[in-house]
Amino acid sequence: MQKQYSIRELADEFDVTTRTLRFYEEKGLLSPLRTNQMRSYTSADRTRLRLILRGKRLGLSLEESSKIILMYDQRASNDEQLQALVAKIREKRQQLAEQQKDLELMLLDLRDAEERCLDALSNNQNEDVA
Amino acid sequence: MQKQYSIRELADEFDVTTRTLRFYEEKGLLSPLRTNQMRSYTSADRTRLRLILRGKRLGLSLEESSKIILMYDQRASNDEQLQALVAKIREKRQQLAEQQKDLELMLLDLRDAEERCLDALSNNQNEDVA
DNA sequence: CTTTACGTTTACGTTAACGTAAGCTATGTG
DNA sequence: CACATAGCTTACGTTAACGTAAACGTAAAG
């Protein structure tokens, strides 16, 4: 017997609005059970929501996240479909690897900018002393 | 004497539309020179464009990218402003570090998914043989 | 000299991802 | 019992980031 979550519980836990949860459902990203009309979220829904929000933080659209989630829980299909899926997964991994590079570059730039700021500050110190 | 770029050259180089470049200008992200009404982009504009697009790939809004760019080329101001800037830079670096974690998690999940696919494929092989 | 190509401005259209509000129902609570 | 709380549906509103189209200028090419 798994725990079920009300829409408010889930919304509070992940810091989103109930509107957002209903919207994700409308878009087919979540599919909570219904207990006399009220939505009842399972731990599977929680997991999916976590993945969706992680995708958002990485700049993915809901549709992209949706596709990636489908890759995670592939329904064991035939060889052809499996191979196509592997190809998709590899492509996405490739994209993410590129994104990793972008991220590191931006971090380097920011490290640089910070250093220059600190240099400027210590220079101002020296001027004050001189 | 630096090379100047027409709007089309820049658009083609970065694979964006001219509309996009004009839009970025309208938003204050670019400010090309004008040679008898025509836009003339310098290498500084190119750099800014590179940064904007890198930001986009990381899921940043144009406004966020704009702010980050301002951090890069800080006009040496007074100590107070410099310290505020350092704080901003550190905050952004922190955010990016979190994003790095998210990215690695997603990569791990995809590695996992790929492996499961490959397992399923080799299982199908065995069944065929048996 | 007209066509073609590239540039300009102005302005309305579009999509994603929700926000917001109205109006209804069911369930406790003083 | 009144009413506050939480949920539901339906539907219109909003913002970012461009797309698309009209209407015009200019310069090289046939």
PDB file of C-alpha atoms (C1' of nucleotides) in Angstrom:
ATOM      1  CA  MET A   1       0.000   0.000   0.000  1.00  0.00           C
ATOM      2  CA  GLN A   2       1.766   3.094  -1.283  1.00  0.00           C
ATOM      3  CA  LYS A   3       1.272   6.559   0.038  1.00  0.00           C
ATOM      4  CA  GLN A   4      -0.936   8.824  -2.007  1.00  0.00           C
ATOM      5  CA  TYR A   5      -0.522  12.582  -2.196  1.00  0.00           C
ATOM      6  CA  SER A   6      -3.112  15.279  -2.548  1.00  0.00           C
ATOM      7  CA  ILE A   7      -2.487  17.952  -5.131  1.00  0.00           C
ATOM      8  CA  ARG A   8      -1.591  20.406  -2.391  1.00  0.00           C
ATOM      9  CA  GLU A   9       0.897  18.115  -0.723  1.00  0.00           C
ATOM     10  CA  LEU A  10       2.705  17.567  -3.957  1.00  0.00           C
ATOM     11  CA  ALA A  11       2.579  21.224  -4.899  1.00  0.00           C
ATOM     12  CA  ASP A  12       4.010  22.294  -1.555  1.00  0.00           C
ATOM     13  CA  GLU A  13       6.707  19.663  -1.599  1.00  0.00           C
ATOM     14  CA  PHE A  14       8.018  20.742  -4.985  1.00  0.00           C
ATOM     15  CA  ASP A  15       7.189  24.395  -4.641  1.00  0.00           C
ATOM     16  CA  VAL A  16       4.898  24.655  -7.626  1.00  0.00           C
ATOM     17  CA  THR A  17       1.266  25.723  -7.856  1.00  0.00           C
ATOM     18  CA  THR A  18      -1.664  23.364  -8.179  1.00  0.00           C
ATOM     19  CA  ARG A  19      -2.324  25.004 -11.500  1.00  0.00           C
ATOM     20  CA  THR A  20       1.034  23.773 -12.665  1.00  0.00           C
ATOM     21  CA  LEU A  21       0.230  20.201 -11.688  1.00  0.00           C
ATOM     22  CA  ARG A  22      -3.094  20.318 -13.476  1.00  0.00           C
ATOM     23  CA  PHE A  23      -1.389  21.820 -16.489  1.00  0.00           C
ATOM     24  CA  TYR A  24       1.192  19.045 -16.597  1.00  0.00           C
ATOM     25  CA  GLU A  25      -1.630  16.549 -16.434  1.00  0.00           C
ATOM     26  CA  GLU A  26      -3.425  18.300 -19.269  1.00  0.00           C
ATOM     27  CA  LYS A  27      -0.235  17.931 -21.280  1.00  0.00           C
ATOM     28  CA  GLY A  28      -0.024  14.242 -20.494  1.00  0.00           C
ATOM     29  CA  LEU A  29       3.029  14.502 -18.257  1.00  0.00           C
ATOM     30  CA  LEU A  30       1.240  13.322 -15.147  1.00  0.00           C
ATOM     31  CA  SER A  31      -1.736  11.010 -14.727  1.00  0.00           C
ATOM     32  CA  PRO A  32      -2.836  10.865 -11.109  1.00  0.00           C
ATOM     33  CA  LEU A  33      -5.587   8.544  -9.958  1.00  0.00           C
ATOM     34  CA  ARG A  34      -8.984   9.916  -9.067  1.00  0.00           C
ATOM     35  CA  THR A  35     -10.718   9.245  -5.781  1.00  0.00           C
ATOM     36  CA  ASN A  36     -14.218  10.655  -6.213  1.00  0.00           C
ATOM     37  CA  GLN A  37     -13.046  13.359  -8.597  1.00  0.00           C
ATOM     38  CA  MET A  38     -10.048  14.340  -6.502  1.00  0.00           C
ATOM     39  CA  ARG A  39      -6.542  13.810  -7.828  1.00  0.00           C
ATOM     40  CA  SER A  40      -4.442  11.314  -5.967  1.00  0.00           C
ATOM     41  CA  TYR A  41      -0.762  11.227  -6.816  1.00  0.00           C
ATOM     42  CA  THR A  42       1.382   8.147  -6.404  1.00  0.00           C
ATOM     43  CA  SER A  43       5.124   7.946  -5.886  1.00  0.00           C
ATOM     44  CA  ALA A  44       5.442   7.305  -9.609  1.00  0.00           C
ATOM     45  CA  ASP A  45       3.877  10.703 -10.226  1.00  0.00           C
ATOM     46  CA  ARG A  46       6.312  12.230  -7.770  1.00  0.00           C
ATOM     47  CA  THR A  47       9.225  10.745  -9.641  1.00  0.00           C
ATOM     48  CA  ARG A  48       7.955  12.030 -12.947  1.00  0.00           C
ATOM     49  CA  LEU A  49       7.456  15.462 -11.479  1.00  0.00           C
ATOM     50  CA  ARG A  50      11.018  15.456 -10.150  1.00  0.00           C
ATOM     51  CA  LEU A  51      12.283  14.621 -13.608  1.00  0.00           C
ATOM     52  CA  ILE A  52      10.156  17.297 -15.250  1.00  0.00           C
ATOM     53  CA  LEU A  53      11.413  19.983 -12.886  1.00  0.00           C
ATOM     54  CA  ARG A  54      14.984  18.842 -13.303  1.00  0.00           C
ATOM     55  CA  GLY A  55      14.508  19.149 -17.034  1.00  0.00           C
ATOM     56  CA  LYS A  56      13.158  22.656 -16.591  1.00  0.00           C
ATOM     57  CA  ARG A  57      16.205  23.702 -14.612  1.00  0.00           C
ATOM     58  CA  LEU A  58      18.310  22.500 -17.507  1.00  0.00           C
ATOM     59  CA  GLY A  59      16.287  24.537 -19.958  1.00  0.00           C
ATOM     60  CA  LEU A  60      14.300  21.711 -21.491  1.00  0.00           C
ATOM     61  CA  SER A  61      10.759  22.275 -22.694  1.00  0.00           C
ATOM     62  CA  LEU A  62       8.004  20.152 -21.235  1.00  0.00           C
ATOM     63  CA  GLU A  63       7.808  18.248 -24.483  1.00  0.00           C
ATOM     64  CA  GLU A  64      11.493  17.431 -24.362  1.00  0.00           C
ATOM     65  CA  SER A  65      11.252  16.305 -20.764  1.00  0.00           C
ATOM     66  CA  SER A  66       8.252  14.248 -21.698  1.00  0.00           C
ATOM     67  CA  LYS A  67      10.196  12.444 -24.384  1.00  0.00           C
ATOM     68  CA  ILE A  68      13.115  11.809 -22.089  1.00  0.00           C
ATOM     69  CA  ILE A  69      10.841  10.320 -19.471  1.00  0.00           C
ATOM     70  CA  LEU A  70       9.455   8.000 -22.112  1.00  0.00           C
ATOM     71  CA  MET A  71      13.035   6.893 -22.737  1.00  0.00           C
ATOM     72  CA  TYR A  72      13.491   6.049 -19.086  1.00  0.00           C
ATOM     73  CA  ASP A  73      10.591   3.665 -18.787  1.00  0.00           C
ATOM     74  CA  GLN A  74      10.745   2.045 -22.177  1.00  0.00           C
ATOM     75  CA  ARG A  75       8.092  -0.612 -22.540  1.00  0.00           C
ATOM     76  CA  ALA A  76      10.117  -3.572 -23.709  1.00  0.00           C
ATOM     77  CA  SER A  77       9.211  -3.560 -27.361  1.00  0.00           C
ATOM     78  CA  ASN A  78      10.740  -5.235 -30.387  1.00  0.00           C
ATOM     79  CA  ASP A  79      14.339  -4.976 -31.520  1.00  0.00           C
ATOM     80  CA  GLU A  80      13.718  -2.296 -34.074  1.00  0.00           C
ATOM     81  CA  GLN A  81      12.047  -0.017 -31.569  1.00  0.00           C
ATOM     82  CA  LEU A  82      14.705  -0.732 -28.985  1.00  0.00           C
ATOM     83  CA  GLN A  83      17.465   0.212 -31.381  1.00  0.00           C
ATOM     84  CA  ALA A  84      15.699   3.405 -32.339  1.00  0.00           C
ATOM     85  CA  LEU A  85      15.393   4.171 -28.657  1.00  0.00           C
ATOM     86  CA  VAL A  86      19.091   3.584 -28.046  1.00  0.00           C
ATOM     87  CA  ALA A  87      19.837   5.977 -30.878  1.00  0.00           C
ATOM     88  CA  LYS A  88      17.613   8.628 -29.333  1.00  0.00           C
ATOM     89  CA  ILE A  89      19.181   8.162 -25.942  1.00  0.00           C
ATOM     90  CA  ARG A  90      22.664   8.512 -27.347  1.00  0.00           C
ATOM     91  CA  GLU A  91      21.693  11.654 -29.195  1.00  0.00           C
ATOM     92  CA  LYS A  92      20.314  13.208 -26.058  1.00  0.00           C
ATOM     93  CA  ARG A  93      23.417  12.208 -24.127  1.00  0.00           C
ATOM     94  CA  GLN A  94      25.484  13.885 -26.796  1.00  0.00           C
ATOM     95  CA  GLN A  95      23.463  17.071 -26.471  1.00  0.00           C
ATOM     96  CA  LEU A  96      23.870  17.052 -22.731  1.00  0.00           C
ATOM     97  CA  ALA A  97      27.600  16.575 -23.088  1.00  0.00           C
ATOM     98  CA  GLU A  98      27.689  19.714 -25.246  1.00  0.00           C
ATOM     99  CA  GLN A  99      25.695  21.521 -22.638  1.00  0.00           C
ATOM    100  CA  GLN A 100      28.208  20.409 -20.040  1.00  0.00           C
ATOM    101  CA  LYS A 101      30.910  22.151 -22.023  1.00  0.00           C
ATOM    102  CA  ASP A 102      28.879  25.334 -22.306  1.00  0.00           C
ATOM    103  CA  LEU A 103      28.304  25.251 -18.595  1.00  0.00           C
ATOM    104  CA  GLU A 104      31.968  24.842 -17.812  1.00  0.00           C
ATOM    105  CA  LEU A 105      32.858  27.696 -20.128  1.00  0.00           C
ATOM    106  CA  MET A 106      30.400  29.981 -18.419  1.00  0.00           C
ATOM    107  CA  LEU A 107      31.748  28.959 -15.040  1.00  0.00           C
ATOM    108  CA  LEU A 108      35.260  29.721 -16.188  1.00  0.00           C
ATOM    109  CA  ASP A 109      34.186  33.134 -17.433  1.00  0.00           C
ATOM    110  CA  LEU A 110      32.518  33.888 -14.137  1.00  0.00           C
ATOM    111  CA  ARG A 111      35.553  32.750 -12.169  1.00  0.00           C
ATOM    112  CA  ASP A 112      37.556  35.122 -14.295  1.00  0.00           C
ATOM    113  CA  ALA A 113      35.144  37.977 -13.766  1.00  0.00           C
ATOM    114  CA  GLU A 114      35.183  37.426 -10.020  1.00  0.00           C
ATOM    115  CA  GLU A 115      38.943  37.445  -9.950  1.00  0.00           C
ATOM    116  CA  ARG A 116      39.095  40.687 -11.870  1.00  0.00           C
ATOM    117  CA  CYS A 117      36.658  42.225  -9.430  1.00  0.00           C
ATOM    118  CA  LEU A 118      38.762  41.137  -6.485  1.00  0.00           C
ATOM    119  CA  ASP A 119      41.868  42.508  -8.144  1.00  0.00           C
ATOM    120  CA  ALA A 120      40.160  45.834  -8.672  1.00  0.00           C
ATOM    121  CA  LEU A 121      39.151  45.874  -5.035  1.00  0.00           C
ATOM    122  CA  SER A 122      42.646  45.212  -3.750  1.00  0.00           C
ATOM    123  CA  ASN A 123      43.991  47.872  -6.106  1.00  0.00           C
ATOM    124  CA  ASN A 124      41.610  50.358  -4.588  1.00  0.00           C
ATOM    125  CA  GLN A 125      42.978  49.341  -1.197  1.00  0.00           C
ATOM    126  CA  ASN A 126      46.501  50.139  -2.334  1.00  0.00           C
ATOM    127  CA  GLU A 127      45.466  53.496  -3.702  1.00  0.00           C
ATOM    128  CA  ASP A 128      43.893  54.354  -0.382  1.00  0.00           C
ATOM    129  CA  VAL A 129      47.121  53.480   1.391  1.00  0.00           C
ATOM    130  CA  ALA A 130      49.329  55.358  -1.069  1.00  0.00           C
TER     131      ALA A 130
ATOM    132  CA  MET B   1      40.948  48.491 -38.180  1.00  0.00           C
ATOM    133  CA  GLN B   2      38.633  45.695 -37.109  1.00  0.00           C
ATOM    134  CA  LYS B   3      36.466  43.686 -39.409  1.00  0.00           C
ATOM    135  CA  GLN B   4      32.829  44.657 -39.534  1.00  0.00           C
ATOM    136  CA  TYR B   5      30.025  42.224 -40.211  1.00  0.00           C
ATOM    137  CA  SER B   6      26.764  42.751 -42.009  1.00  0.00           C
ATOM    138  CA  ILE B   7      23.628  41.485 -40.358  1.00  0.00           C
ATOM    139  CA  ARG B   8      23.494  38.582 -42.762  1.00  0.00           C
ATOM    140  CA  GLU B   9      27.071  37.513 -42.193  1.00  0.00           C
ATOM    141  CA  LEU B  10      26.520  37.395 -38.471  1.00  0.00           C
ATOM    142  CA  ALA B  11      23.169  35.658 -38.808  1.00  0.00           C
ATOM    143  CA  ASP B  12      24.600  32.988 -41.075  1.00  0.00           C
ATOM    144  CA  GLU B  13      27.637  32.444 -38.913  1.00  0.00           C
ATOM    145  CA  PHE B  14      25.584  31.801 -35.793  1.00  0.00           C
ATOM    146  CA  ASP B  15      22.639  30.230 -37.538  1.00  0.00           C
ATOM    147  CA  VAL B  16      20.040  32.707 -36.377  1.00  0.00           C
ATOM    148  CA  THR B  17      17.682  34.937 -38.367  1.00  0.00           C
ATOM    149  CA  THR B  18      18.215  38.622 -38.971  1.00  0.00           C
ATOM    150  CA  ARG B  19      14.997  39.163 -37.082  1.00  0.00           C
ATOM    151  CA  THR B  20      16.665  37.638 -34.047  1.00  0.00           C
ATOM    152  CA  LEU B  21      19.592  40.019 -34.269  1.00  0.00           C
ATOM    153  CA  ARG B  22      17.282  43.017 -34.572  1.00  0.00           C
ATOM    154  CA  PHE B  23      15.265  41.716 -31.686  1.00  0.00           C
ATOM    155  CA  TYR B  24      18.348  41.383 -29.490  1.00  0.00           C
ATOM    156  CA  GLU B  25      19.268  44.926 -30.387  1.00  0.00           C
ATOM    157  CA  GLU B  26      15.782  46.126 -29.508  1.00  0.00           C
ATOM    158  CA  LYS B  27      16.263  44.479 -26.120  1.00  0.00           C
ATOM    159  CA  GLY B  28      19.578  46.209 -25.632  1.00  0.00           C
ATOM    160  CA  LEU B  29      21.699  43.079 -25.917  1.00  0.00           C
ATOM    161  CA  LEU B  30      23.514  44.229 -29.026  1.00  0.00           C
ATOM    162  CA  SER B  31      24.335  47.703 -30.282  1.00  0.00           C
ATOM    163  CA  PRO B  32      25.877  47.586 -33.735  1.00  0.00           C
ATOM    164  CA  LEU B  33      27.196  50.674 -35.435  1.00  0.00           C
ATOM    165  CA  ARG B  34      25.326  52.238 -38.324  1.00  0.00           C
ATOM    166  CA  THR B  35      26.880  52.929 -41.696  1.00  0.00           C
ATOM    167  CA  ASN B  36      24.262  54.931 -43.593  1.00  0.00           C
ATOM    168  CA  GLN B  37      21.376  53.220 -41.825  1.00  0.00           C
ATOM    169  CA  MET B  38      22.818  49.734 -42.176  1.00  0.00           C
ATOM    170  CA  ARG B  39      23.884  47.778 -39.137  1.00  0.00           C
ATOM    171  CA  SER B  40      27.553  47.047 -38.847  1.00  0.00           C
ATOM    172  CA  TYR B  41      28.587  44.536 -36.217  1.00  0.00           C
ATOM    173  CA  THR B  42      31.996  44.552 -34.585  1.00  0.00           C
ATOM    174  CA  SER B  43      33.854  41.665 -33.006  1.00  0.00           C
ATOM    175  CA  ALA B  44      32.563  42.858 -29.642  1.00  0.00           C
ATOM    176  CA  ASP B  45      29.045  42.275 -30.909  1.00  0.00           C
ATOM    177  CA  ARG B  46      30.064  38.830 -32.050  1.00  0.00           C
ATOM    178  CA  THR B  47      31.359  38.001 -28.612  1.00  0.00           C
ATOM    179  CA  ARG B  48      28.196  39.199 -26.952  1.00  0.00           C
ATOM    180  CA  LEU B  49      26.126  37.166 -29.372  1.00  0.00           C
ATOM    181  CA  ARG B  50      28.163  34.075 -28.594  1.00  0.00           C
ATOM    182  CA  LEU B  51      27.520  34.577 -24.905  1.00  0.00           C
ATOM    183  CA  ILE B  52      23.814  35.146 -25.422  1.00  0.00           C
ATOM    184  CA  LEU B  53      23.441  31.971 -27.441  1.00  0.00           C
ATOM    185  CA  ARG B  54      25.483  30.008 -24.942  1.00  0.00           C
ATOM    186  CA  GLY B  55      23.148  31.282 -22.257  1.00  0.00           C
ATOM    187  CA  LYS B  56      20.177  30.172 -24.312  1.00  0.00           C
ATOM    188  CA  ARG B  57      21.546  26.656 -24.627  1.00  0.00           C
ATOM    189  CA  LEU B  58      21.802  26.572 -20.862  1.00  0.00           C
ATOM    190  CA  GLY B  59      18.199  27.645 -20.497  1.00  0.00           C
ATOM    191  CA  LEU B  60      18.829  31.246 -19.480  1.00  0.00           C
ATOM    192  CA  SER B  61      16.421  33.976 -20.485  1.00  0.00           C
ATOM    193  CA  LEU B  62      17.729  36.875 -22.513  1.00  0.00           C
ATOM    194  CA  GLU B  63      17.450  39.068 -19.454  1.00  0.00           C
ATOM    195  CA  GLU B  64      19.574  36.670 -17.411  1.00  0.00           C
ATOM    196  CA  SER B  65      22.182  36.479 -20.128  1.00  0.00           C
ATOM    197  CA  SER B  66      22.125  40.237 -20.341  1.00  0.00           C
ATOM    198  CA  LYS B  67      22.890  40.541 -16.644  1.00  0.00           C
ATOM    199  CA  ILE B  68      25.674  38.006 -16.822  1.00  0.00           C
ATOM    200  CA  ILE B  69      27.281  39.849 -19.687  1.00  0.00           C
ATOM    201  CA  LEU B  70      27.183  43.001 -17.623  1.00  0.00           C
ATOM    202  CA  MET B  71      29.073  41.087 -14.956  1.00  0.00           C
ATOM    203  CA  TYR B  72      31.762  40.142 -17.418  1.00  0.00           C
ATOM    204  CA  ASP B  73      32.634  43.633 -18.489  1.00  0.00           C
ATOM    205  CA  GLN B  74      32.200  45.449 -15.218  1.00  0.00           C
ATOM    206  CA  ARG B  75      33.023  49.108 -15.556  1.00  0.00           C
ATOM    207  CA  ALA B  76      35.472  49.573 -12.712  1.00  0.00           C
ATOM    208  CA  SER B  77      33.247  51.334 -10.222  1.00  0.00           C
ATOM    209  CA  ASN B  78      33.580  52.001  -6.509  1.00  0.00           C
ATOM    210  CA  ASP B  79      34.195  49.405  -3.814  1.00  0.00           C
ATOM    211  CA  GLU B  80      30.575  49.069  -2.827  1.00  0.00           C
ATOM    212  CA  GLN B  81      29.465  48.319  -6.355  1.00  0.00           C
ATOM    213  CA  LEU B  82      32.371  45.972  -6.867  1.00  0.00           C
ATOM    214  CA  GLN B  83      31.486  43.996  -3.782  1.00  0.00           C
ATOM    215  CA  ALA B  84      27.846  43.777  -4.819  1.00  0.00           C
ATOM    216  CA  LEU B  85      29.025  42.523  -8.174  1.00  0.00           C
ATOM    217  CA  VAL B  86      31.212  39.854  -6.597  1.00  0.00           C
ATOM    218  CA  ALA B  87      28.204  38.701  -4.592  1.00  0.00           C
ATOM    219  CA  LYS B  88      26.113  38.447  -7.743  1.00  0.00           C
ATOM    220  CA  ILE B  89      28.806  36.551  -9.545  1.00  0.00           C
ATOM    221  CA  ARG B  90      29.165  34.071  -6.706  1.00  0.00           C
ATOM    222  CA  GLU B  91      25.419  33.547  -6.609  1.00  0.00           C
ATOM    223  CA  LYS B  92      25.316  32.809 -10.308  1.00  0.00           C
ATOM    224  CA  ARG B  93      28.259  30.452  -9.992  1.00  0.00           C
ATOM    225  CA  GLN B  94      26.407  28.654  -7.235  1.00  0.00           C
ATOM    226  CA  GLN B  95      23.345  28.286  -9.453  1.00  0.00           C
ATOM    227  CA  LEU B  96      25.438  26.930 -12.264  1.00  0.00           C
ATOM    228  CA  ALA B  97      27.052  24.438  -9.913  1.00  0.00           C
ATOM    229  CA  GLU B  98      23.582  23.167  -8.999  1.00  0.00           C
ATOM    230  CA  GLN B  99      22.766  22.922 -12.656  1.00  0.00           C
ATOM    231  CA  GLN B 100      25.906  20.878 -13.146  1.00  0.00           C
ATOM    232  CA  LYS B 101      24.595  18.376 -10.647  1.00  0.00           C
ATOM    233  CA  ASP B 102      21.235  18.182 -12.371  1.00  0.00           C
ATOM    234  CA  LEU B 103      22.977  17.618 -15.650  1.00  0.00           C
ATOM    235  CA  GLU B 104      25.107  14.814 -14.295  1.00  0.00           C
ATOM    236  CA  LEU B 105      22.071  13.156 -12.763  1.00  0.00           C
ATOM    237  CA  MET B 106      20.259  13.235 -16.050  1.00  0.00           C
ATOM    238  CA  LEU B 107      23.291  11.836 -17.820  1.00  0.00           C
ATOM    239  CA  LEU B 108      23.463   9.018 -15.306  1.00  0.00           C
ATOM    240  CA  ASP B 109      19.801   8.232 -15.821  1.00  0.00           C
ATOM    241  CA  LEU B 110      20.272   8.156 -19.571  1.00  0.00           C
ATOM    242  CA  ARG B 111      23.319   5.915 -19.282  1.00  0.00           C
ATOM    243  CA  ASP B 112      21.189   3.617 -17.203  1.00  0.00           C
ATOM    244  CA  ALA B 113      18.347   3.666 -19.683  1.00  0.00           C
ATOM    245  CA  GLU B 114      20.700   2.890 -22.532  1.00  0.00           C
ATOM    246  CA  GLU B 115      22.178  -0.026 -20.673  1.00  0.00           C
ATOM    247  CA  ARG B 116      18.751  -1.461 -19.963  1.00  0.00           C
ATOM    248  CA  CYS B 117      17.905  -1.171 -23.630  1.00  0.00           C
ATOM    249  CA  LEU B 118      21.050  -2.979 -24.623  1.00  0.00           C
ATOM    250  CA  ASP B 119      20.366  -5.687 -22.089  1.00  0.00           C
ATOM    251  CA  ALA B 120      16.891  -6.134 -23.480  1.00  0.00           C
ATOM    252  CA  LEU B 121      18.340  -6.404 -26.969  1.00  0.00           C
ATOM    253  CA  SER B 122      20.856  -9.071 -26.014  1.00  0.00           C
ATOM    254  CA  ASN B 123      18.132 -10.965 -24.202  1.00  0.00           C
ATOM    255  CA  ASN B 124      16.110 -10.983 -27.373  1.00  0.00           C
ATOM    256  CA  GLN B 125      19.162 -12.391 -29.121  1.00  0.00           C
ATOM    257  CA  ASN B 126      19.340 -15.280 -26.645  1.00  0.00           C
ATOM    258  CA  GLU B 127      15.662 -16.038 -27.065  1.00  0.00           C
ATOM    259  CA  ASP B 128      16.133 -16.206 -30.793  1.00  0.00           C
ATOM    260  CA  VAL B 129      18.945 -18.680 -30.347  1.00  0.00           C
ATOM    261  CA  ALA B 130      17.098 -20.843 -27.812  1.00  0.00           C
TER     262      ALA B 130
ATOM    263  C1'  DC C   1      15.203  50.400 -66.894  1.00  0.00           C
ATOM    264  C1'  DT C   2      13.300  46.733 -64.494  1.00  0.00           C
ATOM    265  C1'  DT C   3      14.403  42.866 -61.822  1.00  0.00           C
ATOM    266  C1'  DT C   4      16.852  40.809 -57.997  1.00  0.00           C
ATOM    267  C1'  DA C   5      18.976  40.931 -53.605  1.00  0.00           C
ATOM    268  C1'  DC C   6      19.667  42.869 -49.293  1.00  0.00           C
ATOM    269  C1'  DG C   7      18.750  46.269 -46.069  1.00  0.00           C
ATOM    270  C1'  DT C   8      15.323  49.241 -43.137  1.00  0.00           C
ATOM    271  C1'  DT C   9      11.003  50.155 -39.996  1.00  0.00           C
ATOM    272  C1'  DT C  10       6.471  49.135 -38.192  1.00  0.00           C
ATOM    273  C1'  DA C  11       3.257  46.146 -36.607  1.00  0.00           C
ATOM    274  C1'  DC C  12       0.416  42.278 -35.935  1.00  0.00           C
ATOM    275  C1'  DG C  13       0.636  36.964 -35.110  1.00  0.00           C
ATOM    276  C1'  DT C  14       2.213  32.799 -32.568  1.00  0.00           C
ATOM    277  C1'  DT C  15       3.595  29.336 -29.024  1.00  0.00           C
ATOM    278  C1'  DA C  16       4.838  27.667 -24.455  1.00  0.00           C
ATOM    279  C1'  DA C  17       3.943  27.685 -19.750  1.00  0.00           C
ATOM    280  C1'  DC C  18       1.548  28.921 -16.793  1.00  0.00           C
ATOM    281  C1'  DG C  19      -1.531  33.030 -13.893  1.00  0.00           C
ATOM    282  C1'  DT C  20      -5.933  34.477 -12.604  1.00  0.00           C
ATOM    283  C1'  DA C  21     -10.672  34.580 -11.973  1.00  0.00           C
ATOM    284  C1'  DA C  22     -15.397  32.847 -11.986  1.00  0.00           C
ATOM    285  C1'  DG C  23     -18.621  29.525 -10.585  1.00  0.00           C
ATOM    286  C1'  DC C  24     -19.648  24.962  -8.670  1.00  0.00           C
ATOM    287  C1'  DT C  25     -19.168  20.916  -5.138  1.00  0.00           C
ATOM    288  C1'  DA C  26     -17.905  18.457  -0.969  1.00  0.00           C
ATOM    289  C1'  DT C  27     -16.168  18.449   3.649  1.00  0.00           C
ATOM    290  C1'  DG C  28     -15.277  19.844   8.087  1.00  0.00           C
ATOM    291  C1'  DT C  29     -15.764  23.641  12.018  1.00  0.00           C
ATOM    292  C1'  DG C  30     -17.464  27.021  15.368  1.00  0.00           C
TER     293       DG C  30
ATOM    294  C1'  DC D   1     -26.668  26.144  10.089  1.00  0.00           C
ATOM    295  C1'  DA D   2     -23.460  29.383   8.203  1.00  0.00           C
ATOM    296  C1'  DC D   3     -19.186  29.586   6.396  1.00  0.00           C
ATOM    297  C1'  DA D   4     -14.516  28.760   5.554  1.00  0.00           C
ATOM    298  C1'  DT D   5     -11.393  25.519   3.164  1.00  0.00           C
ATOM    299  C1'  DA D   6      -9.927  22.688  -0.487  1.00  0.00           C
ATOM    300  C1'  DG D   7     -10.877  20.644  -4.697  1.00  0.00           C
ATOM    301  C1'  DC D   8     -12.864  20.738  -9.544  1.00  0.00           C
ATOM    302  C1'  DT D   9     -13.705  22.686 -14.394  1.00  0.00           C
ATOM    303  C1'  DT D  10     -13.805  26.226 -17.850  1.00  0.00           C
ATOM    304  C1'  DA D  11     -11.956  29.997 -19.884  1.00  0.00           C
ATOM    305  C1'  DC D  12      -9.704  34.202 -20.714  1.00  0.00           C
ATOM    306  C1'  DG D  13      -5.109  36.853 -19.718  1.00  0.00           C
ATOM    307  C1'  DT D  14      -0.007  37.281 -19.818  1.00  0.00           C
ATOM    308  C1'  DT D  15       4.992  37.213 -21.009  1.00  0.00           C
ATOM    309  C1'  DA D  16       9.097  35.936 -23.631  1.00  0.00           C
ATOM    310  C1'  DA D  17      11.129  35.265 -27.898  1.00  0.00           C
ATOM    311  C1'  DC D  18      10.775  35.519 -31.858  1.00  0.00           C
ATOM    312  C1'  DG D  19       7.886  34.687 -36.929  1.00  0.00           C
ATOM    313  C1'  DT D  20       5.733  36.838 -40.643  1.00  0.00           C
ATOM    314  C1'  DA D  21       4.206  40.301 -43.593  1.00  0.00           C
ATOM    315  C1'  DA D  22       3.736  44.907 -45.556  1.00  0.00           C
ATOM    316  C1'  DA D  23       5.864  48.877 -47.459  1.00  0.00           C
ATOM    317  C1'  DC D  24       9.830  51.219 -48.539  1.00  0.00           C
ATOM    318  C1'  DG D  25      15.079  52.497 -49.914  1.00  0.00           C
ATOM    319  C1'  DT D  26      19.331  51.286 -52.632  1.00  0.00           C
ATOM    320  C1'  DA D  27      22.596  49.169 -55.395  1.00  0.00           C
ATOM    321  C1'  DA D  28      24.405  45.761 -58.617  1.00  0.00           C
ATOM    322  C1'  DA D  29      23.110  42.820 -62.754  1.00  0.00           C
ATOM    323  C1'  DG D  30      21.044  41.673 -67.022  1.00  0.00           C
TER     324       DG D  30
END
